[in-house]
GROMACS .gro file of C-alpha atoms in nm:
model
  370
    1MET     CA    1  -2.083  -2.702   1.841
    2THR     CA    2  -2.414  -2.580   1.699
    3ASP     CA    3  -2.773  -2.695   1.718
    4ALA     CA    4  -3.001  -2.754   1.420
    5HIS     CA    5  -3.103  -2.387   1.403
    6GLU     CA    6  -2.769  -2.214   1.444
    7PHE     CA    7  -2.551  -2.085   1.163
    8ILE     CA    8  -2.242  -2.297   1.103
    9PRO     CA    9  -1.950  -2.057   1.048
   10ALA     CA   10  -1.694  -2.129   0.779
   11ALA     CA   11  -1.418  -2.074   1.035
   12ARG     CA   12  -1.412  -2.055   1.413
   13PRO     CA   13  -1.099  -1.921   1.585
   14VAL     CA   14  -1.033  -2.075   1.926
   15ILE     CA   15  -0.955  -1.850   2.223
   16ALA     CA   16  -1.026  -2.070   2.523
   17GLU     CA   17  -0.946  -2.030   2.892
   18GLU     CA   18  -0.602  -2.185   2.849
   19GLU     CA   19  -0.507  -1.925   2.589
   20ILE     CA   20  -0.643  -1.644   2.806
   21GLU     CA   21  -0.455  -1.773   3.110
   22ALA     CA   22  -0.131  -1.790   2.910
   23ALA     CA   23  -0.171  -1.430   2.794
   24VAL     CA   24  -0.254  -1.306   3.144
   25ARG     CA   25   0.046  -1.492   3.289
   26VAL     CA   26   0.279  -1.309   3.051
   27LEU     CA   27   0.114  -0.973   3.114
   28ARG     CA   28   0.152  -1.017   3.487
   29SER     CA   29   0.517  -1.113   3.446
   30GLY     CA   30   0.597  -0.773   3.297
   31MET     CA   31   0.815  -0.939   3.031
   32VAL     CA   32   0.584  -0.890   2.734
   33VAL     CA   33   0.850  -0.853   2.461
   34GLN     CA   34   1.187  -1.019   2.409
   35GLY     CA   35   1.124  -1.254   2.698
   36PRO     CA   36   1.142  -1.635   2.723
   37GLU     CA   37   0.812  -1.722   2.555
   38VAL     CA   38   0.925  -1.651   2.198
   39ALA     CA   39   1.233  -1.874   2.223
   40ALA     CA   40   1.025  -2.151   2.380
   41PHE     CA   41   0.764  -2.124   2.104
   42GLU     CA   42   1.033  -2.140   1.837
   43GLU     CA   43   1.179  -2.455   1.990
   44GLU     CA   44   0.841  -2.625   2.025
   45PHE     CA   45   0.731  -2.532   1.673
   46SER     CA   46   1.055  -2.672   1.530
   47GLU     CA   47   0.919  -3.020   1.602
   48LEU     CA   48   0.675  -2.963   1.314
   49VAL     CA   49   0.957  -2.899   1.065
   50ASP     CA   50   1.201  -3.181   1.142
   51GLY     CA   51   1.391  -2.979   1.401
   52ARG     CA   52   1.486  -2.693   1.171
   53HIS     CA   53   1.581  -2.352   1.308
   54CYS     CA   54   1.266  -2.146   1.367
   55VAL     CA   55   1.241  -1.768   1.388
   56ALA     CA   56   0.918  -1.608   1.510
   57VAL     CA   57   0.791  -1.281   1.365
   58ASN     CA   58   0.475  -1.070   1.379
   59SER     CA   59   0.290  -1.211   1.075
   60GLY     CA   60   0.301  -1.461   0.793
   61THR     CA   61   0.363  -1.177   0.549
   62SER     CA   62   0.666  -1.066   0.750
   63ALA     CA   63   0.786  -1.427   0.748
   64LEU     CA   64   0.774  -1.437   0.367
   65HIS     CA   65   0.932  -1.093   0.336
   66LEU     CA   66   1.223  -1.169   0.568
   67ALA     CA   67   1.282  -1.510   0.411
   68LEU     CA   68   1.336  -1.348   0.071
   69MET     CA   69   1.560  -1.082   0.224
   70ALA     CA   70   1.771  -1.335   0.413
   71LEU     CA   71   1.824  -1.534   0.094
   72GLY     CA   72   1.942  -1.225  -0.092
   73ILE     CA   73   1.650  -1.200  -0.335
   74GLY     CA   74   1.625  -0.848  -0.473
   75PRO     CA   75   1.628  -0.616  -0.775
   76GLY     CA   76   1.698  -0.791  -1.103
   77ASP     CA   77   1.569  -1.124  -0.974
   78GLU     CA   78   1.250  -1.307  -1.068
   79VAL     CA   79   1.048  -1.525  -0.832
   80ILE     CA   80   0.796  -1.779  -0.963
   81VAL     CA   81   0.469  -1.758  -0.768
   82PRO     CA   82   0.117  -1.896  -0.817
   83SER     CA   83  -0.143  -1.633  -0.899
   84PHE     CA   84  -0.405  -1.842  -0.719
   85SER     CA   85  -0.313  -1.741  -0.364
   86PHE     CA   86  -0.348  -1.455  -0.119
   87ALA     CA   87  -0.183  -1.139  -0.250
   88ALA     CA   88   0.090  -1.149   0.016
   89SER     CA   89   0.262  -1.430  -0.175
   90ALA     CA   90   0.339  -1.188  -0.457
   91ASN     CA   91   0.349  -0.863  -0.260
   92VAL     CA   92   0.660  -0.966  -0.070
   93VAL     CA   93   0.844  -1.028  -0.397
   94ARG     CA   94   0.767  -0.673  -0.505
   95LEU     CA   95   0.867  -0.542  -0.161
   96VAL     CA   96   1.222  -0.677  -0.199
   97GLY     CA   97   1.243  -0.520  -0.546
   98ALA     CA   98   1.224  -0.845  -0.742
   99ASP     CA   99   0.982  -0.927  -1.024
  100VAL     CA  100   0.689  -1.165  -0.993
  101VAL     CA  101   0.649  -1.437  -1.255
  102PHE     CA  102   0.316  -1.617  -1.231
  103ALA     CA  103   0.286  -1.989  -1.306
  104ASP     CA  104  -0.030  -2.196  -1.335
  105ILE     CA  105  -0.161  -2.446  -1.081
  106ASP     CA  106  -0.246  -2.814  -1.081
  107ALA     CA  107  -0.620  -2.864  -1.133
  108ASP     CA  108  -0.650  -3.120  -0.853
  109THR     CA  109  -0.438  -2.973  -0.573
  110PHE     CA  110  -0.463  -2.597  -0.649
  111CYS     CA  111  -0.084  -2.581  -0.594
  112LEU     CA  112   0.189  -2.487  -0.842
  113ASP     CA  113   0.210  -2.714  -1.146
  114PRO     CA  114   0.577  -2.824  -1.168
  115ALA     CA  115   0.562  -2.828  -1.549
  116ALA     CA  116   0.440  -2.469  -1.548
  117VAL     CA  117   0.718  -2.376  -1.307
  118GLU     CA  118   0.986  -2.521  -1.533
  119ALA     CA  119   0.840  -2.341  -1.833
  120ALA     CA  120   0.851  -2.009  -1.645
  121ILE     CA  121   1.223  -2.020  -1.563
  122THR     CA  122   1.442  -1.755  -1.727
  123PRO     CA  123   1.806  -1.651  -1.676
  124ARG     CA  124   1.679  -1.404  -1.412
  125THR     CA  125   1.489  -1.659  -1.204
  126ALA     CA  126   1.627  -1.670  -0.849
  127ALA     CA  127   1.358  -1.850  -0.652
  128ILE     CA  128   1.037  -2.053  -0.658
  129MET     CA  129   0.762  -1.990  -0.405
  130PRO     CA  130   0.526  -2.290  -0.385
  131VAL     CA  131   0.211  -2.218  -0.182
  132HIS     CA  132   0.067  -2.514   0.008
  133LEU     CA  133  -0.283  -2.385  -0.060
  134TYR     CA  134  -0.575  -2.481   0.165
  135GLY     CA  135  -0.340  -2.713   0.358
  136HIS     CA  136  -0.247  -2.942   0.069
  137PRO     CA  137   0.129  -2.976   0.012
  138ALA     CA  138   0.263  -2.868  -0.325
  139ALA     CA  139   0.452  -3.121  -0.538
  140MET     CA  140   0.772  -3.053  -0.346
  141ASP     CA  141   0.965  -3.355  -0.471
  142ARG     CA  142   0.935  -3.233  -0.830
  143ILE     CA  143   0.975  -2.865  -0.742
  144MET     CA  144   1.291  -2.930  -0.541
  145ALA     CA  145   1.433  -3.132  -0.831
  146ILE     CA  146   1.362  -2.844  -1.070
  147ALA     CA  147   1.523  -2.598  -0.829
  148ALA     CA  148   1.831  -2.816  -0.796
  149ARG     CA  149   1.872  -2.845  -1.173
  150HIS     CA  150   1.857  -2.469  -1.216
  151GLY     CA  151   2.031  -2.357  -0.897
  152LEU     CA  152   1.724  -2.184  -0.753
  153ALA     CA  153   1.618  -2.112  -0.396
  154VAL     CA  154   1.282  -2.244  -0.276
  155VAL     CA  155   1.076  -2.046  -0.025
  156GLU     CA  156   0.772  -2.240   0.091
  157ASP     CA  157   0.456  -2.044   0.167
  158ALA     CA  158   0.313  -2.282   0.427
  159CYS     CA  159   0.096  -2.015   0.587
  160GLN     CA  160  -0.212  -2.239   0.551
  161ALA     CA  161  -0.043  -2.573   0.603
  162HIS     CA  162   0.078  -2.632   0.960
  163ALA     CA  163   0.156  -3.007   0.990
  164ALA     CA  164   0.092  -3.090   0.625
  165ALA     CA  165   0.344  -3.329   0.471
  166LEU     CA  166   0.449  -3.503   0.152
  167ASN     CA  167   0.583  -3.858   0.169
  168GLY     CA  168   0.651  -3.811   0.538
  169THR     CA  169   0.844  -3.485   0.509
  170PRO     CA  170   0.664  -3.189   0.666
  171VAL     CA  171   0.607  -2.871   0.472
  172GLY     CA  172   0.853  -2.607   0.579
  173ALA     CA  173   1.133  -2.866   0.577
  174PHE     CA  174   1.191  -2.882   0.200
  175GLY     CA  175   1.313  -2.543   0.085
  176ALA     CA  176   1.580  -2.297   0.191
  177ALA     CA  177   1.307  -2.142   0.405
  178GLY     CA  178   0.950  -2.222   0.503
  179THR     CA  179   0.697  -1.969   0.629
  180PHE     CA  180   0.389  -2.002   0.849
  181SER     CA  181   0.109  -1.770   0.960
  182PHE     CA  182  -0.064  -1.759   1.298
  183TYR     CA  183  -0.358  -1.540   1.196
  184PRO     CA  184  -0.670  -1.615   1.407
  185THR     CA  185  -0.845  -1.824   1.138
  186LYS     CA  186  -0.544  -2.046   1.069
  187ASN     CA  187  -0.534  -2.405   1.201
  188MET     CA  188  -0.338  -2.268   1.496
  189HIS     CA  189  -0.287  -1.904   1.586
  190SER     CA  190  -0.114  -1.659   1.817
  191LEU     CA  191  -0.370  -1.381   1.756
  192GLU     CA  192  -0.121  -1.253   1.497
  193GLY     CA  193   0.219  -1.390   1.414
  194GLY     CA  194   0.440  -1.586   1.180
  195MET     CA  195   0.730  -1.831   1.179
  196ILE     CA  196   1.021  -1.894   0.945
  197SER     CA  197   1.193  -2.233   0.931
  198THR     CA  198   1.533  -2.297   0.779
  199GLY     CA  199   1.796  -2.566   0.785
  200ASP     CA  200   2.077  -2.312   0.754
  201ALA     CA  201   2.215  -2.166   1.079
  202GLU     CA  202   2.354  -1.858   0.902
  203VAL     CA  203   2.019  -1.786   0.737
  204ALA     CA  204   1.853  -1.824   1.079
  205ARG     CA  205   2.097  -1.574   1.230
  206THR     CA  206   2.031  -1.328   0.947
  207LEU     CA  207   1.656  -1.366   1.003
  208ARG     CA  208   1.697  -1.288   1.373
  209LEU     CA  209   1.894  -0.976   1.285
  210LEU     CA  210   1.639  -0.866   1.026
  211ARG     CA  211   1.347  -0.894   1.269
  212ASN     CA  212   1.523  -0.683   1.535
  213GLN     CA  213   1.659  -0.374   1.355
  214GLY     CA  214   1.971  -0.563   1.253
  215MET     CA  215   2.082  -0.614   1.613
  216GLU     CA  216   2.190  -0.919   1.808
  217GLN     CA  217   2.333  -0.702   2.086
  218ARG     CA  218   2.163  -0.376   2.179
  219TYR     CA  219   2.278  -0.077   1.976
  220ALA     CA  220   2.525  -0.292   1.781
  221ASN     CA  221   2.346  -0.287   1.445
  222GLU     CA  222   2.507  -0.529   1.200
  223ILE     CA  223   2.269  -0.494   0.905
  224VAL     CA  224   1.964  -0.288   0.810
  225GLY     CA  225   1.661  -0.452   0.967
  226ALA     CA  226   1.315  -0.372   1.098
  227ASN     CA  227   1.098  -0.437   1.402
  228VAL     CA  228   0.886  -0.738   1.313
  229ARG     CA  229   0.931  -0.924   1.641
  230MET     CA  230   0.664  -1.147   1.789
  231THR     CA  231   0.546  -1.044   2.136
  232ASP     CA  232   0.569  -1.283   2.429
  233VAL     CA  233   0.190  -1.261   2.467
  234SER     CA  234   0.145  -1.394   2.115
  235ALA     CA  235   0.410  -1.660   2.169
  236ALA     CA  236   0.244  -1.781   2.489
  237ILE     CA  237  -0.086  -1.820   2.305
  238GLY     CA  238   0.093  -1.992   2.017
  239ARG     CA  239   0.250  -2.243   2.257
  240VAL     CA  240  -0.093  -2.340   2.388
  241GLN     CA  241  -0.228  -2.374   2.035
  242ARG     CA  242   0.074  -2.580   1.928
  243ARG     CA  243  -0.010  -2.835   2.198
  244LYS     CA  244  -0.364  -2.858   2.064
  245LEU     CA  245  -0.272  -2.867   1.696
  246ASP     CA  246  -0.225  -3.243   1.658
  247GLY     CA  247  -0.573  -3.322   1.788
  248TRP     CA  248  -0.731  -3.043   1.588
  249THR     CA  249  -0.559  -3.162   1.272
  250GLU     CA  250  -0.684  -3.517   1.312
  251GLN     CA  251  -1.036  -3.382   1.364
  252ARG     CA  252  -1.014  -3.170   1.049
  253ILE     CA  253  -0.898  -3.472   0.850
  254ALA     CA  254  -1.183  -3.681   0.992
  255ASN     CA  255  -1.438  -3.407   0.917
  256ALA     CA  256  -1.308  -3.378   0.561
  257ALA     CA  257  -1.329  -3.755   0.513
  258TYR     CA  258  -1.693  -3.751   0.623
  259LEU     CA  259  -1.779  -3.468   0.384
  260THR     CA  260  -1.602  -3.633   0.092
  261GLU     CA  261  -1.775  -3.964   0.155
  262HIS     CA  262  -2.124  -3.818   0.180
  263ILE     CA  263  -2.133  -3.526  -0.064
  264SER     CA  264  -2.290  -3.653  -0.385
  265ALA     CA  265  -2.432  -3.351  -0.570
  266PRO     CA  266  -2.346  -3.393  -0.940
  267ASN     CA  267  -2.241  -3.028  -0.974
  268VAL     CA  268  -1.999  -3.038  -0.679
  269VAL     CA  269  -1.644  -3.179  -0.698
  270THR     CA  270  -1.488  -3.263  -0.361
  271PRO     CA  271  -1.117  -3.208  -0.284
  272LYS     CA  272  -0.861  -3.446  -0.427
  273VAL     CA  273  -0.549  -3.551  -0.238
  274ALA     CA  274  -0.225  -3.632  -0.420
  275GLU     CA  275  -0.051  -3.963  -0.355
  276GLY     CA  276   0.172  -3.937  -0.049
  277ALA     CA  277   0.020  -3.607   0.061
  278ARG     CA  278  -0.107  -3.527   0.407
  279HIS     CA  279  -0.375  -3.263   0.350
  280ILE     CA  280  -0.456  -3.088   0.679
  281TYR     CA  281  -0.763  -2.904   0.546
  282HIS     CA  282  -0.714  -2.545   0.645
  283GLN     CA  283  -1.000  -2.518   0.399
  284TYR     CA  284  -1.232  -2.785   0.260
  285THR     CA  285  -1.261  -2.647  -0.090
  286VAL     CA  286  -1.499  -2.783  -0.351
  287ARG     CA  287  -1.561  -2.686  -0.711
  288ILE     CA  288  -1.916  -2.588  -0.804
  289SER     CA  289  -2.022  -2.589  -1.168
  290GLY     CA  290  -2.301  -2.362  -1.284
  291ASP     CA  291  -2.417  -2.057  -1.088
  292ARG     CA  292  -2.176  -2.034  -0.795
  293ASP     CA  293  -2.337  -1.724  -0.648
  294ALA     CA  294  -2.676  -1.895  -0.639
  295ALA     CA  295  -2.520  -2.203  -0.480
  296MET     CA  296  -2.353  -1.994  -0.211
  297ALA     CA  297  -2.678  -1.811  -0.141
  298ARG     CA  298  -2.853  -2.148  -0.098
  299LEU     CA  299  -2.585  -2.264   0.145
  300THR     CA  300  -2.616  -1.945   0.347
  301GLU     CA  301  -2.995  -1.981   0.359
  302ALA     CA  302  -2.944  -2.333   0.493
  303GLY     CA  303  -2.724  -2.196   0.770
  304VAL     CA  304  -2.396  -2.322   0.626
  305GLY     CA  305  -2.107  -2.077   0.613
  306ASN     CA  306  -1.909  -2.060   0.291
  307ALA     CA  307  -1.646  -1.843   0.127
  308VAL     CA  308  -1.440  -1.808  -0.189
  309TYR     CA  309  -1.061  -1.812  -0.158
  310TYR     CA  310  -0.972  -1.647  -0.396
  311PRO     CA  311  -1.225  -1.487  -0.634
  312THR     CA  312  -0.966  -1.270  -0.811
  313PRO     CA  313  -0.627  -1.419  -0.900
  314ILE     CA  314  -0.332  -1.202  -0.804
  315HIS     CA  315  -0.241  -1.126  -1.165
  316ARG     CA  316  -0.581  -0.959  -1.205
  317LEU     CA  317  -0.546  -0.738  -0.897
  318LYS     CA  318  -0.483  -0.369  -0.969
  319PRO     CA  319  -0.116  -0.350  -0.853
  320TYR     CA  320  -0.028  -0.630  -1.095
  321TRP     CA  321  -0.285  -0.597  -1.372
  322GLU     CA  322  -0.224  -0.230  -1.449
  323PRO     CA  323   0.157  -0.250  -1.486
  324ASP     CA  324   0.122  -0.565  -1.697
  325GLN     CA  325  -0.132  -0.393  -1.921
  326LYS     CA  326   0.100  -0.096  -1.972
  327ALA     CA  327   0.389  -0.330  -2.051
  328GLY     CA  328   0.176  -0.543  -2.285
  329ARG     CA  329   0.238  -0.849  -2.071
  330THR     CA  330  -0.020  -1.125  -2.042
  331TRP     CA  331  -0.035  -1.447  -1.842
  332ASP     CA  332  -0.168  -1.779  -1.970
  333LEU     CA  333  -0.315  -1.932  -1.652
  334PRO     CA  334  -0.623  -2.133  -1.750
  335GLU     CA  335  -0.639  -2.350  -1.437
  336THR     CA  336  -0.596  -2.046  -1.217
  337GLU     CA  337  -0.884  -1.869  -1.392
  338ARG     CA  338  -1.105  -2.178  -1.372
  339ALA     CA  339  -1.037  -2.232  -1.003
  340ALA     CA  340  -1.114  -1.869  -0.920
  341ALA     CA  341  -1.451  -1.907  -1.093
  342GLU     CA  342  -1.549  -2.240  -0.934
  343VAL     CA  343  -1.411  -2.283  -0.580
  344VAL     CA  344  -1.612  -2.259  -0.259
  345SER     CA  345  -1.480  -2.342   0.087
  346LEU     CA  346  -1.707  -2.516   0.338
  347PRO     CA  347  -1.679  -2.552   0.717
  348VAL     CA  348  -1.431  -2.821   0.825
  349HIS     CA  349  -1.301  -2.682   1.155
  350PRO     CA  350  -1.268  -2.910   1.460
  351ALA     CA  351  -1.559  -2.750   1.647
  352LEU     CA  352  -1.811  -2.912   1.409
  353SER     CA  353  -2.049  -3.163   1.563
  354ALA     CA  354  -2.184  -3.475   1.395
  355ARG     CA  355  -2.509  -3.288   1.339
  356ASP     CA  356  -2.321  -2.995   1.183
  357LEU     CA  357  -2.157  -3.231   0.935
  358GLU     CA  358  -2.494  -3.384   0.846
  359ARG     CA  359  -2.639  -3.037   0.786
  360ILE     CA  360  -2.346  -2.938   0.565
  361VAL     CA  361  -2.385  -3.252   0.356
  362ALA     CA  362  -2.761  -3.204   0.322
  363ALA     CA  363  -2.719  -2.841   0.215
  364VAL     CA  364  -2.450  -2.924  -0.040
  365ASN     CA  365  -2.637  -3.220  -0.184
  366ALA     CA  366  -2.943  -2.999  -0.228
  367LEU     CA  367  -2.735  -2.791  -0.471
  368GLY     CA  368  -2.780  -3.071  -0.722
  369GLU     CA  369  -3.129  -2.932  -0.776
  370LEU     CA  370  -2.995  -2.602  -0.914
   0.00000   0.00000   0.00000
């Protein structure tokens, strides 16, 4: 909570006494890795994904990487990914040796446009990776139907969308695998960490092997794996945060509703929510027409934190842009380009006070004078 003169941060990670006590408890136990906390966290998190198998790892990026590996995605395959996302969504495709195919987004939700996905399918397409960006679920009903028609795997990037849902089904419970991040600024965190959900017991077993050097029993390596295990310290913190998540999510939704109701600047477009979607507002992202940099400077001067996620689409980042230029390949992604030029995320976290929300609204509405 802030007073009228304090800066309102765009995000505020929570590390309270309960989290500290959980970490200290594990440290004092001496069982800081491969102990009981990780298994308990996996079981408790599975409640968020309709009871699916859950496998904890050390980051959301590792979750995405291992999910693709466990599903057999590799050289010769193509994976359809939005360019309007964090680079990890595409990087993991490259890391398994597959090719990234970018598809455009829906203008309202910032998530993959199903029509663009269908148009991007080729004989080499092996998987679709919808990103539930900012906490809004992608159009999973349509994407799953497309995947079924073409025999494709679906790997959900739900790293920003803990507890989001579409028509009552939680994200992470649609595809062959779902992935989550527990980075400190996410809606819940474990300092660092990730989780993979799957409805397939064999895929879950493969994931557990992959995260632990290919071993289920010590020195009995079954496959080539790596060490991307979650520590018990992280899991203990994650368990505390999981218990708090429901209340935090409701507060984020309430904060977002207040902002949407009261923001009225003519050059600011508030977030839209698709029918049947539960948007959990990892970010409250508006579009600003006109001079975005000037608008952001005004917000900062007014003490309101703000940020752009993401100013440069993935297809324009050097590791993707340069090879495409050499190959003469171009991408037609008008909604992606427009979003990257217009979006600004505002504070929506559960620590906001009523006065904070009033200050945010006042600062945003003053942008109408630009």
